Amino acid sequence: MSAVLNNSSALSGRTALVTGASSGIGWESARLLGELGATVLVHARTAEEGERAVDRLVREAGLDAGRLHAFAADFTQLAEVARLAEQVATAFPSLDLLVNNAAVMAPERCTLSADGNEVSFQVNFLAAHLLAKLLRAPLAAAGEARIVNVSSSLHRTASMNWNDPNRTKKYSRVAAYAQSQLALTMATGDMAPEGSGFTAVSVNPGLCDTALLPLYGRVGAPPAEGAAAVVRLCLPEVRLTNGAYYDGGDIAPTAPAAQEERSQRRLAKLTDLLVTRG
């Protein structure tokens, strides 16, 4: 994999949007994509964080500032997600790669976004779902575009609380976070519907030393290792199966619920409800 990632022209001429690219796996993914020749749209929560991330990519990684573009959106507000999609589609009507990496830990206590959704469920899943939906036109225009959702092995421990997705009655931060990752993994295939012309997959980047590490309570690998697993799936020569979940470079088993058509349909209805309500 390292040899492939050293090809400085592997993604030449392609445009990639990386969400949550101000630090951790997101920043390292933006770095690797840039080193492979891509034009990288660097998303961060605020404009200041985005500009700092771009400055680091130029200063520390030696990337060409002309191929880096900062975008800002706070994913705790779905209106900002929609605004981000509009800005990206206007500036880049052809988008080859969408890396949905933005994620937060679920707080100690149940916390709702301004849109009324449990905050980790919104940031980690609903925002990715909405962004993918609103960017279908530029993704389709690129031809053979890819969506790569950064998920977690914790999704295998999760269950969907259909009657109380915010988990207000029985809240656990680990259960809430795991549910957000299960939803993301389960809905991945729907992000690239049949006939769309592009592909969507999810990936476990492995246990890395990022802001999410306290949820796992163990020592993590450098974020660059997780980013390598993510970026590998962005390479044209790596063949992908739409809707599949990857771990260690190969397709891996998911939680059973992620493959259940009834659960997938139920999640699609719930997602549309929560997003339109926002």
PDB file of C-alpha atoms in Angstrom:
ATOM      1  CA  MET A   1       0.000   0.000   0.000  1.00  0.00           C
ATOM      2  CA  SER A   2       2.831   2.411   0.824  1.00  0.00           C
ATOM      3  CA  ALA A   3       4.291   2.046  -2.672  1.00  0.00           C
ATOM      4  CA  VAL A   4       0.966   2.972  -4.236  1.00  0.00           C
ATOM      5  CA  LEU A   5       0.589   5.956  -1.909  1.00  0.00           C
ATOM      6  CA  ASN A   6       4.017   7.190  -3.011  1.00  0.00           C
ATOM      7  CA  ASN A   7       2.805   7.711  -6.590  1.00  0.00           C
ATOM      8  CA  SER A   8       2.709  11.497  -6.729  1.00  0.00           C
ATOM      9  CA  SER A   9       0.406  11.533  -9.767  1.00  0.00           C
ATOM     10  CA  ALA A  10      -2.078   8.802  -8.749  1.00  0.00           C
ATOM     11  CA  LEU A  11      -4.846  11.365  -8.204  1.00  0.00           C
ATOM     12  CA  SER A  12      -3.648  14.109 -10.517  1.00  0.00           C
ATOM     13  CA  GLY A  13      -6.532  16.105 -11.949  1.00  0.00           C
ATOM     14  CA  ARG A  14      -8.994  14.852  -9.325  1.00  0.00           C
ATOM     15  CA  THR A  15     -10.801  16.908  -6.695  1.00  0.00           C
ATOM     16  CA  ALA A  16     -11.455  15.616  -3.176  1.00  0.00           C
ATOM     17  CA  LEU A  17     -13.515  17.017  -0.313  1.00  0.00           C
ATOM     18  CA  VAL A  18     -12.392  15.860   3.137  1.00  0.00           C
ATOM     19  CA  THR A  19     -14.655  16.703   6.065  1.00  0.00           C
ATOM     20  CA  GLY A  20     -13.199  17.163   9.516  1.00  0.00           C
ATOM     21  CA  ALA A  21      -9.805  17.876   7.980  1.00  0.00           C
ATOM     22  CA  SER A  22      -8.477  20.259  10.630  1.00  0.00           C
ATOM     23  CA  SER A  23      -6.743  17.510  12.622  1.00  0.00           C
ATOM     24  CA  GLY A  24      -6.207  13.782  13.072  1.00  0.00           C
ATOM     25  CA  ILE A  25      -7.112  11.328  10.329  1.00  0.00           C
ATOM     26  CA  GLY A  26      -8.869  14.063   8.346  1.00  0.00           C
ATOM     27  CA  TRP A  27      -5.791  16.285   8.162  1.00  0.00           C
ATOM     28  CA  GLU A  28      -3.546  13.325   7.349  1.00  0.00           C
ATOM     29  CA  SER A  29      -5.977  12.186   4.634  1.00  0.00           C
ATOM     30  CA  ALA A  30      -5.925  15.666   3.120  1.00  0.00           C
ATOM     31  CA  ARG A  31      -2.127  15.547   3.202  1.00  0.00           C
ATOM     32  CA  LEU A  32      -1.935  12.173   1.468  1.00  0.00           C
ATOM     33  CA  LEU A  33      -4.512  13.135  -1.156  1.00  0.00           C
ATOM     34  CA  GLY A  34      -2.566  16.311  -1.869  1.00  0.00           C
ATOM     35  CA  GLU A  35       0.706  14.406  -2.117  1.00  0.00           C
ATOM     36  CA  LEU A  36      -0.968  12.114  -4.663  1.00  0.00           C
ATOM     37  CA  GLY A  37      -1.779  15.106  -6.851  1.00  0.00           C
ATOM     38  CA  ALA A  38      -5.394  15.841  -5.922  1.00  0.00           C
ATOM     39  CA  THR A  39      -6.933  19.244  -5.430  1.00  0.00           C
ATOM     40  CA  VAL A  40      -8.156  19.070  -1.846  1.00  0.00           C
ATOM     41  CA  LEU A  41     -11.136  20.855  -0.339  1.00  0.00           C
ATOM     42  CA  VAL A  42     -10.291  21.106   3.355  1.00  0.00           C
ATOM     43  CA  HIS A  43     -13.378  21.262   5.547  1.00  0.00           C
ATOM     44  CA  ALA A  44     -13.248  22.433   9.145  1.00  0.00           C
ATOM     45  CA  ARG A  45     -15.794  23.580  11.710  1.00  0.00           C
ATOM     46  CA  THR A  46     -14.746  27.229  11.451  1.00  0.00           C
ATOM     47  CA  ALA A  47     -13.018  29.359   8.833  1.00  0.00           C
ATOM     48  CA  GLU A  48     -10.080  29.935  11.193  1.00  0.00           C
ATOM     49  CA  GLU A  49      -9.581  26.191  11.718  1.00  0.00           C
ATOM     50  CA  GLY A  50      -9.764  25.612   7.979  1.00  0.00           C
ATOM     51  CA  GLU A  51      -7.147  28.243   7.201  1.00  0.00           C
ATOM     52  CA  ARG A  52      -4.838  26.858   9.899  1.00  0.00           C
ATOM     53  CA  ALA A  53      -5.188  23.370   8.440  1.00  0.00           C
ATOM     54  CA  VAL A  54      -4.309  24.637   4.967  1.00  0.00           C
ATOM     55  CA  ASP A  55      -1.349  26.587   6.338  1.00  0.00           C
ATOM     56  CA  ARG A  56      -0.070  23.407   8.020  1.00  0.00           C
ATOM     57  CA  LEU A  57      -0.469  21.421   4.805  1.00  0.00           C
ATOM     58  CA  VAL A  58       1.651  23.969   2.976  1.00  0.00           C
ATOM     59  CA  ARG A  59       4.210  24.492   5.738  1.00  0.00           C
ATOM     60  CA  GLU A  60       4.628  20.950   7.069  1.00  0.00           C
ATOM     61  CA  ALA A  61       3.737  18.797   4.050  1.00  0.00           C
ATOM     62  CA  GLY A  62       4.977  21.129   1.317  1.00  0.00           C
ATOM     63  CA  LEU A  63       1.717  20.999  -0.617  1.00  0.00           C
ATOM     64  CA  ASP A  64       0.873  23.510  -3.320  1.00  0.00           C
ATOM     65  CA  ALA A  65      -1.364  26.179  -1.807  1.00  0.00           C
ATOM     66  CA  GLY A  66      -3.039  26.588  -5.196  1.00  0.00           C
ATOM     67  CA  ARG A  67      -4.521  23.088  -4.905  1.00  0.00           C
ATOM     68  CA  LEU A  68      -5.889  23.589  -1.382  1.00  0.00           C
ATOM     69  CA  HIS A  69      -9.207  25.248  -0.621  1.00  0.00           C
ATOM     70  CA  ALA A  70     -10.612  25.795   2.861  1.00  0.00           C
ATOM     71  CA  PHE A  71     -14.332  25.436   3.587  1.00  0.00           C
ATOM     72  CA  ALA A  72     -16.126  25.899   6.887  1.00  0.00           C
ATOM     73  CA  ALA A  73     -19.344  24.424   8.281  1.00  0.00           C
ATOM     74  CA  ASP A  74     -20.471  23.510  11.776  1.00  0.00           C
ATOM     75  CA  PHE A  75     -22.118  20.097  11.410  1.00  0.00           C
ATOM     76  CA  THR A  76     -24.167  20.614  14.558  1.00  0.00           C
ATOM     77  CA  GLN A  77     -26.289  22.820  12.289  1.00  0.00           C
ATOM     78  CA  LEU A  78     -27.760  21.102   9.244  1.00  0.00           C
ATOM     79  CA  ALA A  79     -28.290  24.470   7.539  1.00  0.00           C
ATOM     80  CA  GLU A  80     -24.515  24.882   7.486  1.00  0.00           C
ATOM     81  CA  VAL A  81     -24.106  21.432   5.934  1.00  0.00           C
ATOM     82  CA  ALA A  82     -26.493  22.472   3.164  1.00  0.00           C
ATOM     83  CA  ARG A  83     -24.617  25.741   2.707  1.00  0.00           C
ATOM     84  CA  LEU A  84     -21.305  23.842   2.447  1.00  0.00           C
ATOM     85  CA  ALA A  85     -22.745  21.582  -0.247  1.00  0.00           C
ATOM     86  CA  GLU A  86     -23.961  24.598  -2.211  1.00  0.00           C
ATOM     87  CA  GLN A  87     -20.576  26.321  -1.978  1.00  0.00           C
ATOM     88  CA  VAL A  88     -18.698  23.192  -3.044  1.00  0.00           C
ATOM     89  CA  ALA A  89     -21.055  22.445  -5.943  1.00  0.00           C
ATOM     90  CA  THR A  90     -20.822  26.030  -7.185  1.00  0.00           C
ATOM     91  CA  ALA A  91     -17.032  26.197  -7.027  1.00  0.00           C
ATOM     92  CA  PHE A  92     -16.409  22.587  -8.133  1.00  0.00           C
ATOM     93  CA  PRO A  93     -19.205  21.253 -10.367  1.00  0.00           C
ATOM     94  CA  SER A  94     -17.208  18.025 -10.741  1.00  0.00           C
ATOM     95  CA  LEU A  95     -16.192  16.236  -7.527  1.00  0.00           C
ATOM     96  CA  ASP A  96     -14.224  12.989  -7.689  1.00  0.00           C
ATOM     97  CA  LEU A  97     -13.959  12.121  -4.009  1.00  0.00           C
ATOM     98  CA  LEU A  98     -15.972  12.789  -0.879  1.00  0.00           C
ATOM     99  CA  VAL A  99     -14.324  11.592   2.333  1.00  0.00           C
ATOM    100  CA  ASN A 100     -16.854  11.782   5.168  1.00  0.00           C
ATOM    101  CA  ASN A 101     -14.450  11.862   8.092  1.00  0.00           C
ATOM    102  CA  ALA A 102     -15.915  14.472  10.461  1.00  0.00           C
ATOM    103  CA  ALA A 103     -16.825  12.911  13.801  1.00  0.00           C
ATOM    104  CA  VAL A 104     -17.206  13.821  17.453  1.00  0.00           C
ATOM    105  CA  MET A 105     -17.391  11.852  20.650  1.00  0.00           C
ATOM    106  CA  ALA A 106     -20.821  11.659  22.176  1.00  0.00           C
ATOM    107  CA  PRO A 107     -20.816  13.913  25.254  1.00  0.00           C
ATOM    108  CA  GLU A 108     -21.043  12.566  28.811  1.00  0.00           C
ATOM    109  CA  ARG A 109     -24.664  13.661  28.943  1.00  0.00           C
ATOM    110  CA  CYS A 110     -27.222  13.514  26.167  1.00  0.00           C
ATOM    111  CA  THR A 111     -26.857  16.714  24.167  1.00  0.00           C
ATOM    112  CA  LEU A 112     -29.130  17.759  21.331  1.00  0.00           C
ATOM    113  CA  SER A 113     -28.134  19.868  18.356  1.00  0.00           C
ATOM    114  CA  ALA A 114     -30.028  22.979  17.353  1.00  0.00           C
ATOM    115  CA  ASP A 115     -31.911  20.683  14.941  1.00  0.00           C
ATOM    116  CA  GLY A 116     -33.085  18.466  17.812  1.00  0.00           C
ATOM    117  CA  ASN A 117     -30.817  15.483  17.157  1.00  0.00           C
ATOM    118  CA  GLU A 118     -28.335  13.790  19.485  1.00  0.00           C
ATOM    119  CA  VAL A 119     -25.160  15.632  18.585  1.00  0.00           C
ATOM    120  CA  SER A 120     -22.918  12.677  17.665  1.00  0.00           C
ATOM    121  CA  PHE A 121     -25.693  11.117  15.579  1.00  0.00           C
ATOM    122  CA  GLN A 122     -26.015  14.383  13.655  1.00  0.00           C
ATOM    123  CA  VAL A 123     -22.323  15.182  13.183  1.00  0.00           C
ATOM    124  CA  ASN A 124     -21.177  11.622  12.518  1.00  0.00           C
ATOM    125  CA  PHE A 125     -24.074  10.434  10.383  1.00  0.00           C
ATOM    126  CA  LEU A 126     -26.846  12.861   9.449  1.00  0.00           C
ATOM    127  CA  ALA A 127     -24.407  15.487   8.171  1.00  0.00           C
ATOM    128  CA  ALA A 128     -22.592  12.911   6.021  1.00  0.00           C
ATOM    129  CA  HIS A 129     -25.899  11.639   4.658  1.00  0.00           C
ATOM    130  CA  LEU A 130     -27.110  15.131   3.795  1.00  0.00           C
ATOM    131  CA  LEU A 131     -23.799  16.173   2.260  1.00  0.00           C
ATOM    132  CA  ALA A 132     -23.673  13.082   0.041  1.00  0.00           C
ATOM    133  CA  LYS A 133     -27.261  13.663  -1.061  1.00  0.00           C
ATOM    134  CA  LEU A 134     -26.715  17.330  -1.907  1.00  0.00           C
ATOM    135  CA  LEU A 135     -23.466  16.630  -3.762  1.00  0.00           C
ATOM    136  CA  ARG A 136     -24.870  13.928  -6.045  1.00  0.00           C
ATOM    137  CA  ALA A 137     -24.753  16.190  -9.089  1.00  0.00           C
ATOM    138  CA  PRO A 138     -21.015  17.040  -8.892  1.00  0.00           C
ATOM    139  CA  LEU A 139     -20.193  13.448  -7.924  1.00  0.00           C
ATOM    140  CA  ALA A 140     -22.124  12.129 -10.921  1.00  0.00           C
ATOM    141  CA  ALA A 141     -20.501  14.710 -13.180  1.00  0.00           C
ATOM    142  CA  ALA A 142     -17.029  13.448 -12.278  1.00  0.00           C
ATOM    143  CA  GLY A 143     -17.649   9.922 -13.540  1.00  0.00           C
ATOM    144  CA  GLU A 144     -16.620   6.986 -11.323  1.00  0.00           C
ATOM    145  CA  ALA A 145     -16.479   9.207  -8.249  1.00  0.00           C
ATOM    146  CA  ARG A 146     -16.194   7.715  -4.775  1.00  0.00           C
ATOM    147  CA  ILE A 147     -17.603   8.387  -1.337  1.00  0.00           C
ATOM    148  CA  VAL A 148     -15.496   7.004   1.508  1.00  0.00           C
ATOM    149  CA  ASN A 149     -17.161   7.042   4.925  1.00  0.00           C
ATOM    150  CA  VAL A 150     -14.805   6.767   7.884  1.00  0.00           C
ATOM    151  CA  SER A 151     -16.602   4.412  10.251  1.00  0.00           C
ATOM    152  CA  SER A 152     -15.542   2.372  13.268  1.00  0.00           C
ATOM    153  CA  SER A 153     -15.403  -1.233  14.390  1.00  0.00           C
ATOM    154  CA  LEU A 154     -17.571  -0.094  17.304  1.00  0.00           C
ATOM    155  CA  HIS A 155     -20.534  -0.153  14.930  1.00  0.00           C
ATOM    156  CA  ARG A 156     -20.580  -3.937  15.424  1.00  0.00           C
ATOM    157  CA  THR A 157     -21.462  -3.443  19.086  1.00  0.00           C
ATOM    158  CA  ALA A 158     -24.320  -1.063  18.318  1.00  0.00           C
ATOM    159  CA  SER A 159     -28.047  -1.288  17.973  1.00  0.00           C
ATOM    160  CA  MET A 160     -30.442   1.277  16.573  1.00  0.00           C
ATOM    161  CA  ASN A 161     -32.832   2.698  19.113  1.00  0.00           C
ATOM    162  CA  TRP A 162     -35.664   3.232  16.674  1.00  0.00           C
ATOM    163  CA  ASN A 163     -38.149   4.585  19.208  1.00  0.00           C
ATOM    164  CA  ASP A 164     -35.666   6.959  20.829  1.00  0.00           C
ATOM    165  CA  PRO A 165     -32.748   7.633  18.454  1.00  0.00           C
ATOM    166  CA  ASN A 166     -31.554  10.452  20.714  1.00  0.00           C
ATOM    167  CA  ARG A 167     -31.355   7.900  23.553  1.00  0.00           C
ATOM    168  CA  THR A 168     -32.772  10.435  25.993  1.00  0.00           C
ATOM    169  CA  LYS A 169     -34.353   7.755  28.202  1.00  0.00           C
ATOM    170  CA  LYS A 170     -31.309   5.539  28.594  1.00  0.00           C
ATOM    171  CA  TYR A 171     -28.204   7.397  27.495  1.00  0.00           C
ATOM    172  CA  SER A 172     -24.680   6.049  27.181  1.00  0.00           C
ATOM    173  CA  ARG A 173     -22.009   7.983  25.311  1.00  0.00           C
ATOM    174  CA  VAL A 174     -20.449   4.793  23.964  1.00  0.00           C
ATOM    175  CA  ALA A 175     -23.830   3.461  22.815  1.00  0.00           C
ATOM    176  CA  ALA A 176     -24.703   6.806  21.214  1.00  0.00           C
ATOM    177  CA  TYR A 177     -21.389   6.993  19.342  1.00  0.00           C
ATOM    178  CA  ALA A 178     -21.609   3.360  18.242  1.00  0.00           C
ATOM    179  CA  GLN A 179     -25.163   3.944  16.979  1.00  0.00           C
ATOM    180  CA  SER A 180     -23.932   6.847  14.843  1.00  0.00           C
ATOM    181  CA  GLN A 181     -21.305   4.591  13.284  1.00  0.00           C
ATOM    182  CA  LEU A 182     -23.802   1.792  12.700  1.00  0.00           C
ATOM    183  CA  ALA A 183     -26.112   4.239  10.922  1.00  0.00           C
ATOM    184  CA  LEU A 184     -23.238   5.526   8.782  1.00  0.00           C
ATOM    185  CA  THR A 185     -22.187   2.003   7.812  1.00  0.00           C
ATOM    186  CA  MET A 186     -25.753   0.872   7.192  1.00  0.00           C
ATOM    187  CA  ALA A 187     -26.602   3.841   4.962  1.00  0.00           C
ATOM    188  CA  THR A 188     -23.408   3.825   2.910  1.00  0.00           C
ATOM    189  CA  GLY A 189     -24.884   1.944  -0.036  1.00  0.00           C
ATOM    190  CA  ASP A 190     -27.799   4.382  -0.264  1.00  0.00           C
ATOM    191  CA  MET A 191     -25.354   7.244  -0.710  1.00  0.00           C
ATOM    192  CA  ALA A 192     -24.547   5.876  -4.161  1.00  0.00           C
ATOM    193  CA  PRO A 193     -27.915   4.673  -5.478  1.00  0.00           C
ATOM    194  CA  GLU A 194     -28.088   2.404  -8.496  1.00  0.00           C
ATOM    195  CA  GLY A 195     -27.501   4.359 -11.678  1.00  0.00           C
ATOM    196  CA  SER A 196     -25.722   7.224  -9.915  1.00  0.00           C
ATOM    197  CA  GLY A 197     -22.416   6.459 -11.619  1.00  0.00           C
ATOM    198  CA  PHE A 198     -20.381   6.589  -8.416  1.00  0.00           C
ATOM    199  CA  THR A 199     -19.535   4.284  -5.507  1.00  0.00           C
ATOM    200  CA  ALA A 200     -19.796   4.582  -1.724  1.00  0.00           C
ATOM    201  CA  VAL A 201     -17.964   2.483   0.864  1.00  0.00           C
ATOM    202  CA  SER A 202     -17.199   2.660   4.561  1.00  0.00           C
ATOM    203  CA  VAL A 203     -13.896   1.901   6.236  1.00  0.00           C
ATOM    204  CA  ASN A 204     -12.531   1.215   9.682  1.00  0.00           C
ATOM    205  CA  PRO A 205      -9.267   3.214   9.842  1.00  0.00           C
ATOM    206  CA  GLY A 206      -8.124   1.288  12.891  1.00  0.00           C
ATOM    207  CA  LEU A 207      -7.530   2.499  16.422  1.00  0.00           C
ATOM    208  CA  CYS A 208      -5.653   5.782  16.089  1.00  0.00           C
ATOM    209  CA  ASP A 209      -4.461   8.441  18.491  1.00  0.00           C
ATOM    210  CA  THR A 210      -7.118  11.050  17.750  1.00  0.00           C
ATOM    211  CA  ALA A 211      -9.667  13.010  19.759  1.00  0.00           C
ATOM    212  CA  LEU A 212     -11.928   9.931  19.675  1.00  0.00           C
ATOM    213  CA  LEU A 213      -9.395   7.657  21.403  1.00  0.00           C
ATOM    214  CA  PRO A 214     -10.847   8.136  24.941  1.00  0.00           C
ATOM    215  CA  LEU A 215     -13.940   6.222  23.796  1.00  0.00           C
ATOM    216  CA  TYR A 216     -11.756   3.163  23.268  1.00  0.00           C
ATOM    217  CA  GLY A 217      -9.505   3.655  26.272  1.00  0.00           C
ATOM    218  CA  ARG A 218      -6.393   2.201  24.642  1.00  0.00           C
ATOM    219  CA  VAL A 219      -3.208   3.365  22.962  1.00  0.00           C
ATOM    220  CA  GLY A 220      -3.717   4.268  19.312  1.00  0.00           C
ATOM    221  CA  ALA A 221      -1.563   4.255  16.194  1.00  0.00           C
ATOM    222  CA  PRO A 222      -0.483   7.509  14.525  1.00  0.00           C
ATOM    223  CA  PRO A 223      -3.348   9.162  12.603  1.00  0.00           C
ATOM    224  CA  ALA A 224      -1.308   8.833   9.403  1.00  0.00           C
ATOM    225  CA  GLU A 225      -1.808   5.050   9.534  1.00  0.00           C
ATOM    226  CA  GLY A 226      -5.565   5.461   9.655  1.00  0.00           C
ATOM    227  CA  ALA A 227      -5.415   7.992   6.843  1.00  0.00           C
ATOM    228  CA  ALA A 228      -3.489   5.538   4.654  1.00  0.00           C
ATOM    229  CA  ALA A 229      -6.344   3.019   5.008  1.00  0.00           C
ATOM    230  CA  VAL A 230      -8.832   5.726   4.018  1.00  0.00           C
ATOM    231  CA  VAL A 231      -6.873   7.098   1.073  1.00  0.00           C
ATOM    232  CA  ARG A 232      -6.146   3.651  -0.342  1.00  0.00           C
ATOM    233  CA  LEU A 233      -9.866   3.359  -1.084  1.00  0.00           C
ATOM    234  CA  CYS A 234      -9.682   6.631  -3.028  1.00  0.00           C
ATOM    235  CA  LEU A 235      -7.214   5.258  -5.569  1.00  0.00           C
ATOM    236  CA  PRO A 236      -8.630   4.462  -9.033  1.00  0.00           C
ATOM    237  CA  GLU A 237      -6.731   1.176  -9.298  1.00  0.00           C
ATOM    238  CA  VAL A 238      -8.333  -0.167  -6.109  1.00  0.00           C
ATOM    239  CA  ARG A 239     -11.624  -1.817  -7.080  1.00  0.00           C
ATOM    240  CA  LEU A 240     -14.492  -1.297  -4.648  1.00  0.00           C
ATOM    241  CA  THR A 241     -17.843  -2.923  -3.963  1.00  0.00           C
ATOM    242  CA  ASN A 242     -20.632  -0.417  -3.476  1.00  0.00           C
ATOM    243  CA  GLY A 243     -21.944  -0.348   0.085  1.00  0.00           C
ATOM    244  CA  ALA A 244     -19.163  -2.574   1.428  1.00  0.00           C
ATOM    245  CA  TYR A 245     -17.323  -2.106   4.720  1.00  0.00           C
ATOM    246  CA  TYR A 246     -13.526  -2.341   4.594  1.00  0.00           C
ATOM    247  CA  ASP A 247     -11.075  -3.162   7.357  1.00  0.00           C
ATOM    248  CA  GLY A 248      -7.368  -3.781   6.885  1.00  0.00           C
ATOM    249  CA  GLY A 249      -7.696  -3.253   3.143  1.00  0.00           C
ATOM    250  CA  ASP A 250     -10.285  -5.983   2.641  1.00  0.00           C
ATOM    251  CA  ILE A 251     -14.061  -6.255   2.810  1.00  0.00           C
ATOM    252  CA  ALA A 252     -14.975  -7.172   6.381  1.00  0.00           C
ATOM    253  CA  PRO A 253     -18.143  -8.370   8.124  1.00  0.00           C
ATOM    254  CA  THR A 254     -20.465  -5.675   9.414  1.00  0.00           C
ATOM    255  CA  ALA A 255     -22.988  -5.720  12.195  1.00  0.00           C
ATOM    256  CA  PRO A 256     -25.882  -7.952  11.023  1.00  0.00           C
ATOM    257  CA  ALA A 257     -28.281  -4.999  11.137  1.00  0.00           C
ATOM    258  CA  ALA A 258     -26.208  -3.174   8.542  1.00  0.00           C
ATOM    259  CA  GLN A 259     -27.147  -5.818   5.961  1.00  0.00           C
ATOM    260  CA  GLU A 260     -30.840  -6.114   6.809  1.00  0.00           C
ATOM    261  CA  GLU A 261     -32.970  -4.558   4.090  1.00  0.00           C
ATOM    262  CA  ARG A 262     -35.787  -3.842   6.531  1.00  0.00           C
ATOM    263  CA  SER A 263     -33.404  -1.972   8.848  1.00  0.00           C
ATOM    264  CA  GLN A 264     -31.911  -0.091   5.902  1.00  0.00           C
ATOM    265  CA  ARG A 265     -35.358   1.037   4.756  1.00  0.00           C
ATOM    266  CA  ARG A 266     -36.293   2.001   8.293  1.00  0.00           C
ATOM    267  CA  LEU A 267     -33.111   4.037   8.671  1.00  0.00           C
ATOM    268  CA  ALA A 268     -33.714   5.797   5.349  1.00  0.00           C
ATOM    269  CA  LYS A 269     -37.161   6.910   6.521  1.00  0.00           C
ATOM    270  CA  LEU A 270     -35.862   8.023   9.913  1.00  0.00           C
ATOM    271  CA  THR A 271     -32.974   9.919   8.307  1.00  0.00           C
ATOM    272  CA  ASP A 272     -35.215  11.777   5.886  1.00  0.00           C
ATOM    273  CA  LEU A 273     -37.478  12.727   8.788  1.00  0.00           C
ATOM    274  CA  LEU A 274     -34.655  14.020  10.977  1.00  0.00           C
ATOM    275  CA  VAL A 275     -32.920  15.906   8.172  1.00  0.00           C
ATOM    276  CA  THR A 276     -36.037  17.601   6.816  1.00  0.00           C
ATOM    277  CA  ARG A 277     -37.142  18.462  10.342  1.00  0.00           C
ATOM    278  CA  GLY A 278     -33.860  20.326  10.751  1.00  0.00           C
TER     279      GLY A 278
END
